[in-house]
CSV table of C-alpha atoms in Angstrom, one decimal:
chain,number,residue,atom,x,y,z
A,1,MET,CA,16.7,-30.6,-21.1
A,2,LEU,CA,12.9,-30.9,-20.5
A,3,SER,CA,10.6,-28.6,-22.3
A,4,ASP,CA,7.8,-26.6,-20.5
A,5,GLU,CA,5.2,-28.9,-22.1
A,6,ASP,CA,6.8,-32.2,-21.1
A,7,PRO,CA,4.7,-34.1,-18.5
A,8,ARG,CA,7.9,-34.9,-16.6
A,9,PHE,CA,8.6,-31.2,-16.3
A,10,LEU,CA,5.1,-30.5,-14.9
A,11,ASN,CA,5.5,-33.4,-12.3
A,12,LEU,CA,8.8,-31.9,-11.2
A,13,GLU,CA,7.1,-28.5,-10.8
A,14,LYS,CA,4.3,-30.1,-8.7
A,15,GLU,CA,6.9,-31.7,-6.4
A,16,HIS,CA,8.5,-28.4,-6.0
A,17,TRP,CA,5.3,-26.7,-5.1
A,18,LYS,CA,4.4,-29.5,-2.6
A,19,LYS,CA,7.7,-28.9,-0.8
A,20,THR,CA,7.2,-25.2,-0.8
A,21,LEU,CA,3.7,-25.5,0.6
A,22,LEU,CA,4.8,-27.9,3.3
A,23,HIS,CA,7.6,-25.6,4.2
A,24,ALA,CA,5.1,-22.8,4.6
A,25,GLY,CA,3.1,-24.8,7.0
A,26,ILE,CA,0.3,-26.0,4.8
A,27,PHE,CA,0.2,-29.7,5.7
A,28,ALA,CA,-3.4,-30.7,5.1
A,29,LEU,CA,-3.6,-30.1,1.4
A,30,SER,CA,-5.4,-33.0,-0.4
A,31,LYS,CA,-4.2,-34.2,-3.7
A,32,LYS,CA,-7.4,-32.9,-5.4
A,33,ARG,CA,-7.0,-29.5,-3.9
A,34,PHE,CA,-3.4,-29.4,-4.8
A,35,GLU,CA,-4.1,-30.4,-8.4
A,36,LYS,CA,-6.6,-27.6,-8.7
A,37,LEU,CA,-4.3,-25.0,-7.1
A,38,PHE,CA,-1.4,-26.1,-9.4
A,39,ASN,CA,-3.7,-25.9,-12.5
A,40,ASP,CA,-5.0,-22.5,-11.5
A,41,LEU,CA,-1.5,-21.1,-11.1
A,42,THR,CA,-0.5,-22.6,-14.4
A,43,ASP,CA,-3.5,-21.1,-16.2
A,44,THR,CA,-2.9,-17.7,-14.6
A,45,ALA,CA,0.7,-17.7,-15.8
A,46,VAL,CA,-0.3,-18.6,-19.3
A,47,LEU,CA,-3.0,-16.0,-19.4
A,48,SER,CA,-0.6,-13.3,-18.2
A,49,GLU,CA,1.9,-14.2,-21.0
A,50,LYS,CA,-0.9,-14.0,-23.5
A,51,ASN,CA,-2.0,-10.6,-22.3
A,52,LYS,CA,1.6,-9.3,-22.5
A,53,THR,CA,1.9,-10.6,-26.0
A,54,THR,CA,-1.4,-9.0,-27.0
A,55,ALA,CA,-0.3,-5.7,-25.5
A,56,LEU,CA,2.9,-5.8,-27.4
A,57,ASN,CA,1.2,-6.6,-30.7
A,58,GLN,CA,-1.2,-3.8,-30.1
A,59,SER,CA,1.5,-1.3,-29.3
A,60,GLU,CA,3.2,-2.0,-32.6
A,61,ASN,CA,0.2,-0.6,-34.4
A,62,PRO,CA,-0.1,3.2,-34.4
A,63,GLU,CA,-3.8,3.1,-35.1
A,64,THR,CA,-4.4,0.9,-32.0
A,65,PHE,CA,-2.1,3.0,-29.9
A,66,LEU,CA,-3.9,6.2,-30.8
A,67,ASN,CA,-7.3,4.8,-30.1
A,68,HIS,CA,-6.2,4.1,-26.5
A,69,TRP,CA,-4.0,7.2,-26.1
A,70,LEU,CA,-6.6,9.7,-27.2
A,71,VAL,CA,-8.8,8.8,-24.2
A,72,ARG,CA,-6.2,10.5,-22.0
A,73,PRO,CA,-3.4,12.0,-24.2
A,74,HIS,CA,0.0,12.3,-22.6
A,75,LYS,CA,3.2,13.6,-24.2
A,76,GLY,CA,5.5,11.2,-22.3
A,77,ARG,CA,3.6,8.1,-23.4
A,78,TYR,CA,3.5,9.4,-27.0
A,79,GLU,CA,7.2,10.0,-27.2
A,80,SER,CA,8.0,6.6,-25.7
A,81,PHE,CA,5.9,4.9,-28.4
A,82,TYR,CA,7.0,7.2,-31.2
A,83,VAL,CA,10.7,6.3,-30.9
A,84,THR,CA,10.0,2.6,-31.4
A,85,LEU,CA,8.4,3.2,-34.9
A,86,SER,CA,9.8,3.1,-38.4
A,87,GLU,CA,10.0,6.5,-40.2
A,88,GLU,CA,6.8,5.8,-42.1
A,89,GLN,CA,4.9,4.9,-39.0
A,90,LYS,CA,6.3,8.0,-37.2
A,91,GLN,CA,4.9,10.2,-39.9
A,92,LEU,CA,1.5,8.4,-39.8
A,93,LEU,CA,1.4,8.7,-36.0
A,94,LYS,CA,2.4,12.4,-36.0
A,95,ASP,CA,-0.2,13.4,-38.6
A,96,LYS,CA,-3.1,11.4,-37.0
A,97,ALA,CA,-2.3,12.6,-33.5
A,98,ILE,CA,-2.1,16.3,-34.4
A,99,HIS,CA,-5.3,16.0,-36.5
A,100,ALA,CA,-7.2,14.2,-33.8
A,101,LEU,CA,-6.1,16.6,-31.0
A,102,SER,CA,-6.9,19.6,-33.2
A,103,LYS,CA,-10.5,18.4,-33.1
A,104,GLN,CA,-10.4,18.4,-29.3
A,105,ILE,CA,-8.6,21.7,-28.9
A,106,HIS,CA,-11.4,23.2,-26.9
A,107,GLN,CA,-10.6,20.7,-24.1
A,108,THR,CA,-7.8,22.2,-22.0
A,109,GLY,CA,-5.9,18.9,-21.6
A,110,ALA,CA,-6.0,18.1,-25.3
A,111,LYS,CA,-4.9,21.6,-26.2
A,112,ARG,CA,-1.9,21.5,-23.8
A,113,THR,CA,-0.8,18.1,-25.2
A,114,LEU,CA,-1.3,19.3,-28.8
A,115,PHE,CA,1.0,22.2,-28.4
A,116,LEU,CA,3.6,20.0,-26.7
A,117,LEU,CA,3.5,17.6,-29.7
A,118,LEU,CA,3.7,20.5,-32.1
A,119,ASP,CA,6.8,21.7,-30.3
A,120,PHE,CA,8.2,18.1,-30.1
A,121,HIS,CA,7.8,17.7,-33.9
A,122,HIS,CA,8.7,21.3,-34.7
A,123,ALA,CA,5.4,21.4,-36.6
A,124,PHE,CA,5.5,25.2,-36.7
A,125,LYS,CA,3.3,25.7,-39.8
A,126,GLU,CA,0.5,23.6,-38.2
A,127,GLY,CA,1.0,25.3,-34.9
A,128,GLU,CA,0.9,28.8,-36.4
A,129,ALA,CA,-2.5,28.1,-38.0
A,130,LEU,CA,-3.9,26.8,-34.7
A,131,TRP,CA,-2.4,29.8,-32.9
A,132,TYR,CA,-4.3,32.2,-35.1
A,133,LYS,CA,-7.5,30.2,-35.0
A,134,PHE,CA,-7.7,29.3,-31.3
A,135,THR,CA,-5.0,30.8,-29.1
A,136,MET,CA,-5.8,34.4,-30.1
A,137,THR,CA,-9.5,33.9,-29.4
A,138,GLN,CA,-8.8,33.1,-25.7
A,139,THR,CA,-8.1,35.4,-22.8
A,140,THR,CA,-5.0,33.5,-21.6
A,141,ILE,CA,-2.1,31.6,-23.2
A,142,THR,CA,-1.1,28.3,-21.6
A,143,ARG,CA,2.4,27.4,-20.6
A,144,GLU,CA,2.6,24.9,-23.4
A,145,GLU,CA,1.6,27.5,-26.0
A,146,LYS,CA,4.3,29.8,-24.7
A,147,GLN,CA,6.8,27.0,-24.9
A,148,PHE,CA,5.8,26.3,-28.5
A,149,MET,CA,6.2,30.0,-29.4
A,150,HIS,CA,9.6,30.1,-27.7
A,151,SER,CA,10.8,27.1,-29.8
A,152,PHE,CA,9.3,28.7,-32.9
A,153,ILE,CA,11.2,31.9,-32.4
A,154,ILE,CA,14.5,30.1,-31.6
A,155,THR,CA,14.2,27.6,-34.5
A,156,ALA,CA,12.7,29.7,-37.3
A,157,PRO,CA,12.8,33.4,-36.3
A,158,GLU,CA,11.9,34.8,-39.8
A,159,MET,CA,8.9,32.5,-40.1
A,160,ALA,CA,7.8,33.3,-36.5
A,161,THR,CA,8.0,37.1,-36.9
A,162,PRO,CA,4.5,37.7,-38.3
A,163,LEU,CA,2.9,35.5,-35.6
A,164,LEU,CA,5.0,37.3,-32.9
A,165,ILE,CA,3.8,40.7,-34.0
A,166,HIS,CA,0.2,39.6,-34.0
A,167,THR,CA,0.7,38.1,-30.5
A,168,ILE,CA,2.1,41.3,-29.2
A,169,GLU,CA,-0.9,43.2,-30.6
A,170,TRP,CA,-3.2,40.6,-29.0
A,171,HIS,CA,-1.7,41.0,-25.6
A,172,VAL,CA,-2.0,44.8,-25.8
A,173,GLU,CA,-5.6,44.5,-26.8
A,174,MET,CA,-6.3,42.6,-23.6
A,175,ARG,CA,-5.5,45.9,-21.7
A,176,SER,CA,-4.3,44.5,-18.4
A,177,ARG,CA,-1.0,45.0,-16.7
A,178,GLU,CA,-0.1,41.3,-17.0
A,179,HIS,CA,-0.8,41.4,-20.8
A,180,TYR,CA,1.2,44.6,-21.2
A,181,LEU,CA,4.2,42.9,-19.6
A,182,MET,CA,3.8,39.9,-21.9
A,183,ALA,CA,3.7,42.2,-24.8
A,184,ALA,CA,6.9,43.8,-23.7
A,185,PHE,CA,8.4,40.3,-23.3
A,186,TYR,CA,7.5,39.4,-26.8
A,187,LEU,CA,8.8,42.8,-28.0
A,188,ASP,CA,12.2,41.7,-26.6
A,189,GLN,CA,11.9,38.5,-28.6
A,190,LEU,CA,11.0,40.4,-31.7
A,191,ASN,CA,13.9,42.7,-31.2
A,192,GLY,CA,16.2,39.7,-31.6
A,193,CYS,CA,14.5,38.6,-34.8
A,194,LEU,CA,14.7,41.9,-36.7
A,195,ASN,CA,17.4,44.4,-37.5
A,196,HIS,CA,17.3,47.8,-35.8
A,197,GLU,CA,15.4,49.6,-38.6
A,198,GLU,CA,12.8,46.8,-38.9
A,199,PHE,CA,12.2,46.7,-35.2
A,200,GLN,CA,11.9,50.5,-35.0
A,201,SER,CA,9.4,50.4,-37.8
A,202,VAL,CA,7.2,47.9,-36.0
A,203,LEU,CA,7.5,49.8,-32.8
A,204,SER,CA,6.4,53.0,-34.5
A,205,VAL,CA,3.3,51.2,-35.9
A,206,LEU,CA,2.4,49.8,-32.4
A,207,ASN,CA,2.9,53.2,-30.7
A,208,HIS,CA,0.6,54.9,-33.3
A,209,ARG,CA,-2.0,52.2,-33.0
A,210,PHE,CA,-2.1,52.1,-29.2
A,211,SER,CA,-1.2,55.7,-28.5
A,212,LYS,CA,-4.2,56.1,-26.1
A,213,LEU,CA,-3.1,53.1,-23.9
A,214,LYS,CA,-1.0,54.7,-21.2
A,215,GLY,CA,-0.2,51.4,-19.6
A,216,PHE,CA,1.3,50.0,-22.7
A,217,ARG,CA,3.3,53.1,-23.4
A,218,GLU,CA,4.8,53.0,-19.9
A,219,VAL,CA,5.8,49.4,-20.3
A,220,ILE,CA,7.7,50.0,-23.6
A,221,ARG,CA,9.0,53.5,-23.0
A,222,HIS,CA,12.6,52.3,-22.7
A,223,TYR,CA,12.4,51.4,-26.4
A,224,THR,CA,11.4,54.9,-27.4
A,225,ARG,CA,14.0,56.9,-25.6
């Protein structure tokens, strides 16, 4: 069997291309032009393979991947790359990605991707700190942050309870119908995390603290009947 680098193999390839071009109706192709065309095609194929190899080599390196990925972070691309790594590389990628995105958290896209990664990794401790520092200084909470909170509550309800209470208070302090409804929603979540006595105790504190906010009292009145 002839190798790709054997001159006889290249000659056979040339003959194949000649027949192909003739069949396509290209009859007036000089030998010089044909040689140039064949060499150009060969060089292009070799370059393409080199580029593929380079891309694969780069993708094996978490540092290189992050340098490119952080330009436009996307959870799907991150997950696809993450699953190909060793456990040590996974930890390195996770730590560096969360750290880098935390520095870009004031950018909406970066913040959304960050909370998706925190949810993906169940990095609740890191997410809780960022929630206190950034989420509760905004006027709205993104869908990705809500998804993170949901996973936090489901996975670690006891750990999530303090953050949940603060989030309820934050929504009430926004003093809008939409935020009151979100406060009521999270009260339902809190009710599932605490026993009856604990929940009633929290509810009593909230009622006392926000006793002058009629809108909030109306939203949660079914809890106080």
